[in-house]
Coordinates of C-alpha atoms in Angstrom, one line a residue:
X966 CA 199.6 116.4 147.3
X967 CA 198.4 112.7 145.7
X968 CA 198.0 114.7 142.8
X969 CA 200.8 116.9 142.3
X970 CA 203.4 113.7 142.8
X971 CA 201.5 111.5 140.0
X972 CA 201.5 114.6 137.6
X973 CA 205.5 114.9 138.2
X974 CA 206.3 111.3 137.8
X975 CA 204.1 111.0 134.2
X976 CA 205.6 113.9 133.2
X977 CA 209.4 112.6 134.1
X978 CA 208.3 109.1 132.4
X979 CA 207.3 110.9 129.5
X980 CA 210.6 113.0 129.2
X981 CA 212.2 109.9 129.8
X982 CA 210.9 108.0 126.8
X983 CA 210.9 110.7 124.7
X984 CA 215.0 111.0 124.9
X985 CA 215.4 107.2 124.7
X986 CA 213.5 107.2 121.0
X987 CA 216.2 109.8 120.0
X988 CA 213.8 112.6 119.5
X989 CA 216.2 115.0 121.7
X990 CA 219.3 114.0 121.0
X991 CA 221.1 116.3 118.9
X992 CA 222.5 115.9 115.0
X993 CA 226.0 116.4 115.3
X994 CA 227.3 114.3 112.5
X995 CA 227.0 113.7 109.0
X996 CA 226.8 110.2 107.8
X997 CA 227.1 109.1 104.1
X998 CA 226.5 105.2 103.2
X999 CA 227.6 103.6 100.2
X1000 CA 227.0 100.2 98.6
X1001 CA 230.2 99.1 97.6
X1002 CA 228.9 95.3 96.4
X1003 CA 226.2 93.3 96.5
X1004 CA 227.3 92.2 100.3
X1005 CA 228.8 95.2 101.4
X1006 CA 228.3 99.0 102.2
X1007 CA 230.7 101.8 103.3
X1008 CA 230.2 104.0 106.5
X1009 CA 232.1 107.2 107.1
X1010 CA 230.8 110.1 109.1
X1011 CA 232.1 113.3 110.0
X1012 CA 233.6 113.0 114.2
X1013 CA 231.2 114.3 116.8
X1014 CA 233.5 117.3 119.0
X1015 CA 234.0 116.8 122.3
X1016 CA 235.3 114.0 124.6
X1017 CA 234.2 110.4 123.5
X1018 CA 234.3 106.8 124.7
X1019 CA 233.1 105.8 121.1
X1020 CA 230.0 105.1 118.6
X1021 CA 227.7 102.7 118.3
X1022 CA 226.1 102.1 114.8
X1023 CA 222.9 101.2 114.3
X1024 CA 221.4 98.9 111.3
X1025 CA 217.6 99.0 110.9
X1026 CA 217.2 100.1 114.2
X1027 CA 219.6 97.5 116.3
X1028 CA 223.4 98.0 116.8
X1029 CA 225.7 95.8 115.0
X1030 CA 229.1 97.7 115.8
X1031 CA 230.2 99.7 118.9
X1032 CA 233.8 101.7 117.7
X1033 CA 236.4 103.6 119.9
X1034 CA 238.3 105.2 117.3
X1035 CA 237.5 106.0 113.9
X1036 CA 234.6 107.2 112.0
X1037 CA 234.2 104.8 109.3
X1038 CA 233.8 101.0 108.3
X1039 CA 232.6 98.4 105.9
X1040 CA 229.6 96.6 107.1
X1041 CA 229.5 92.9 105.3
X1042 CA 227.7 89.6 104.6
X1043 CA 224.8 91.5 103.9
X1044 CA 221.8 90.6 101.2
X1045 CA 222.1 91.3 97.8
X1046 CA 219.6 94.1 96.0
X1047 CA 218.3 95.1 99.7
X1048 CA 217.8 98.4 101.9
X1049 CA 219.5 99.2 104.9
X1050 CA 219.3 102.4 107.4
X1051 CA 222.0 103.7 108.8
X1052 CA 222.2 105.9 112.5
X1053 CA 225.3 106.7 114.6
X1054 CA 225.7 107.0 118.0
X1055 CA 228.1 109.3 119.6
X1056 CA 229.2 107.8 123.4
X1057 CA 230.3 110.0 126.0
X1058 CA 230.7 108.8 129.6
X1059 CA 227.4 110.2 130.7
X1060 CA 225.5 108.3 127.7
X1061 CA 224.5 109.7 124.6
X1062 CA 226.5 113.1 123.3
X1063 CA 224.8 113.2 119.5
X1064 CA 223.7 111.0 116.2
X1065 CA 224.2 111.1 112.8
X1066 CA 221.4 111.8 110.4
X1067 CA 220.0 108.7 109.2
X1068 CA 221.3 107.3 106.0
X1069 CA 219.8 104.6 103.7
X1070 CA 221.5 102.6 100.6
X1071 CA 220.2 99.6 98.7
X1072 CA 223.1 96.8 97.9
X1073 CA 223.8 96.4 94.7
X1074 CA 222.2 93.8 92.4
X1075 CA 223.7 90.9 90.7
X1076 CA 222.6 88.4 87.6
X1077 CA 221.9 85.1 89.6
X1078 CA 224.1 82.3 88.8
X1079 CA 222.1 79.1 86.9
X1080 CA 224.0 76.1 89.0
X1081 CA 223.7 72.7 87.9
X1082 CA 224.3 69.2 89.2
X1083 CA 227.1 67.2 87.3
X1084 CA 228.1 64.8 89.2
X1085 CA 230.8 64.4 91.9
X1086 CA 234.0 64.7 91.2
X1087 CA 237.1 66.9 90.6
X1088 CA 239.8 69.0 89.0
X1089 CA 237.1 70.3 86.5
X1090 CA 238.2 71.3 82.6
X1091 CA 235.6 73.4 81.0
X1092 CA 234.9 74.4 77.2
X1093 CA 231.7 75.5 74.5
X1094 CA 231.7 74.0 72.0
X1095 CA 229.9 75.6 68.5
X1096 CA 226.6 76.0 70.3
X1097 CA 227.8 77.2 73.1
X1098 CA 226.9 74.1 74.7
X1099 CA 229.1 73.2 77.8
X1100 CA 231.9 70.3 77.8
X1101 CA 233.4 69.4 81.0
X1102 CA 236.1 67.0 81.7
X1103 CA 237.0 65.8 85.0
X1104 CA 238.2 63.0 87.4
X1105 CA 235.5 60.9 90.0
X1106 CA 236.0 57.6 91.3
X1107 CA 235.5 55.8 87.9
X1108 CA 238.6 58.0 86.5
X1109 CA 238.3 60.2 84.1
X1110 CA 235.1 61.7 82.8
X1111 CA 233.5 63.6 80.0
X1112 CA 230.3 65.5 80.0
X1113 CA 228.4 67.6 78.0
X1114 CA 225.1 69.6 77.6
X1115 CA 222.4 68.5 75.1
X1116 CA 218.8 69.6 74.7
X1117 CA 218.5 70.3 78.5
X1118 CA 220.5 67.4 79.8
X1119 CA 223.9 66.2 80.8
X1120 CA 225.4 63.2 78.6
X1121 CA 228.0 61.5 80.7
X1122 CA 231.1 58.7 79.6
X1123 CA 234.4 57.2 81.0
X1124 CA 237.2 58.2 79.1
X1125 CA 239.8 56.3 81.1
X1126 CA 239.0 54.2 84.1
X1127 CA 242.4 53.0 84.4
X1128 CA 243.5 56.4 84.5
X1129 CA 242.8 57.2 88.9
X1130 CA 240.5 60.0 90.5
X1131 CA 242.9 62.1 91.0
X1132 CA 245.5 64.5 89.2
X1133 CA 246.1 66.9 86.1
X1134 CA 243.5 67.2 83.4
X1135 CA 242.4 70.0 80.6
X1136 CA 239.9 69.9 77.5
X1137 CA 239.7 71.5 74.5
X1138 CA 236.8 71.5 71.4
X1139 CA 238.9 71.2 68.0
X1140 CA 237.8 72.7 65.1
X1141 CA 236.0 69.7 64.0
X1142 CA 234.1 69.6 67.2
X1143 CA 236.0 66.5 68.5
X1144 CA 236.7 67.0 72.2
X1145 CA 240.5 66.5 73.0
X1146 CA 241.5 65.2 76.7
X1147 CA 244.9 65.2 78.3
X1148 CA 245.6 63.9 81.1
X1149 CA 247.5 62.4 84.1
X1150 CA 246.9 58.3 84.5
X1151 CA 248.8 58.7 87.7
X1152 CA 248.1 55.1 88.6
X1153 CA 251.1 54.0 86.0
X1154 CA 252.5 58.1 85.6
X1155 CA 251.8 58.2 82.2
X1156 CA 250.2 61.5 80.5
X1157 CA 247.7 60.6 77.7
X1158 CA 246.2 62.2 75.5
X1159 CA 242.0 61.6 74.3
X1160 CA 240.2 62.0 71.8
X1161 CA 236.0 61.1 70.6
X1162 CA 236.5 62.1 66.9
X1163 CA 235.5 58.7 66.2
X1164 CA 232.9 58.5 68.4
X1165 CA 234.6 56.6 71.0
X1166 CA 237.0 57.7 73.1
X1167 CA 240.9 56.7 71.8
X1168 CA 244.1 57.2 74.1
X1169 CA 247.5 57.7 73.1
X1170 CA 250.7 57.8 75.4
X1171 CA 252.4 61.8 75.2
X1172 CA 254.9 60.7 77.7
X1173 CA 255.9 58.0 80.0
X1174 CA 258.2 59.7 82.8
X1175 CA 257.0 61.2 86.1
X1176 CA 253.4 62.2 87.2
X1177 CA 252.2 65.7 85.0
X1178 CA 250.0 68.8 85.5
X1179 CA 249.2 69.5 82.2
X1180 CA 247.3 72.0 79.5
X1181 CA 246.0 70.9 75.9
X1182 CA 245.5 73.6 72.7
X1183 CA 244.4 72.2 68.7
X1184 CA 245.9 74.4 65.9
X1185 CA 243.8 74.3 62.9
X1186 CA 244.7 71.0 61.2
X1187 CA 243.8 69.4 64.5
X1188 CA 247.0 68.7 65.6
X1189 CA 247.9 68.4 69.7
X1190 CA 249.9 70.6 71.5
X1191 CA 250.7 70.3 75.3
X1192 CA 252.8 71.5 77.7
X1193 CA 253.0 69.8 80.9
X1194 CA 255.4 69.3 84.0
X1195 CA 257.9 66.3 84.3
X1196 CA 258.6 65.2 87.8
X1197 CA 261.9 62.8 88.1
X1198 CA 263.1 61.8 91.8
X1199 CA 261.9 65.6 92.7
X1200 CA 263.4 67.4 90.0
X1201 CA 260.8 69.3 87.9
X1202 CA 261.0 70.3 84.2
X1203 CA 258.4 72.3 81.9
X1204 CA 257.8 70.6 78.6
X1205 CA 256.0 70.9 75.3
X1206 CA 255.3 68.2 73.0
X1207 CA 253.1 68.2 69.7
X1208 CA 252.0 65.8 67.4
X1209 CA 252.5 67.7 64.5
X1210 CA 254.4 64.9 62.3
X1211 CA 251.9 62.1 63.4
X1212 CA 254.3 60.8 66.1
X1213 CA 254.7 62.7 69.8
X1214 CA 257.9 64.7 70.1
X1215 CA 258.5 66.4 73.2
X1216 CA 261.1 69.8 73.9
X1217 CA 262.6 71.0 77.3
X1218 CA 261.2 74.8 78.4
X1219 CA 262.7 75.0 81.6
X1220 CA 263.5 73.7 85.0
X1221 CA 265.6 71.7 87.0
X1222 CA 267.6 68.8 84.5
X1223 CA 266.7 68.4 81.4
X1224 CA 263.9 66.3 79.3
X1225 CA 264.7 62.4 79.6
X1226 CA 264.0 61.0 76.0
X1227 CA 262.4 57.4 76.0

């Protein structure tokens, strides 16, 4: 009798385990996985019949989701150019009714970003200039900054430390591989154009009314051309100025008012 008892409860144990590993339960759906991006892949899988209280998906062997409606979902944050197995659970209210088949996909791969230190600051202008060599303008404690790439290294210089650390800036290379600047000084609301053709940096006033976002282009005789916003007692105005004839002269685009001429 001894005998007979231990034979039936290592055979139940064995039963037991053998239906918890999923070796018994039946394939009742189709699953399909997709990598939709290097941090994300697509679910979907045909619904298991019957009465159901839900799925439960499993990633690489532990569950991540548990569903009552719906067979399908986007599984994100995951690793770039890496291999994940899929299995789904069907949940009835006495346990488990059916899985899946077991699906594997490989997120997709991306070119790795080189990042480099600058510096710290803000409101960031970028351009290349002939060597495709990169020029960044931008605004940190000491005002406003210019930087640039050569053999390996950043160059740093103050191109206006009157000028604040905050506020509108852009940058441009000019065909003669000067880099232009303009900029808000929002310390006295001026915007100022910049310029190192010289070798030093040289400032002219554009305009002298309200505080300015603002963008900079060079034609081909290295003239200026901006267009920037106005701001007077809160009414805003688009504007475009150039310095075409050797002095600034400025045009209303549009807005509320009109341009105020100094």
């Amino acid at each position: 009798m001894t005998i007979r008892i231990l034979r039936i409860a290592i055979f139940l144990f064995a039963f037991s385990g053998c239906g918890g590993g999923g070796d018994s339960i039946p394939v009742t759906m189709q699953l399909s996985a997709t990598a939709t991006s290097p941090s994300e892949v697509y679910l979907s899988w045909s619904p298991h019949a019957g009465s159901l209280s839900g799925y439960n998906v499993y990633r690489n062997g532990e569950k991540i989701f548990s569903l009552i409606t719906g067979t399908s979902l986007f599984d994100r944050s995951l690793k770039t150019n890496t291999q994940y197995c899929y299995l789904i659970y069907a949940i009835d209210p006495l346990g488990v009714a059916g899985q899946s088949n077991q699906a594997c996909v490989k997120t997709l791969g991306t070119t790795g970003w080189n990042i480099e230190l600058i510096g710290e600051g803000g409101n960031p202008s970028l351009a290349l200039d002939s060597g495709n060599q990169p020029h960044v303008g931008y605004r940190d404690v000491n005002g406003v900054m210019h930087s640039y790439k050569s053999s390996g290294s950043w160059q740093h210089s103050v191109v206006d430390n009157t000028a604040g650390s905050y506020g509108g800036l852009d940058l441009v290379i000019d065909g003669f591989g000067a880099d232009r600047i303009s900029y808000a000084n929002t310390v006295n609301a001026r915007l100022i154009h910049a310029s190192n053709a010289t070798g030093v940096w040289l400032r002219n006033e554009v305009d002298d009314i309200g505080y300015h976002t603002n963008a900079i282009t060079v034609d081909g005789a290295g003239n200026a051309h901006l267009a920037y916003t106005q701001s007077i007692s809160s009414t805003n105005a688009l504007i475009y100025a150039n310095n075409v004839s050797g002095s600034w002269e400025s045009e209303f685009i549009s807005g509320f008012g009109s341009k105020i001429q100094r």
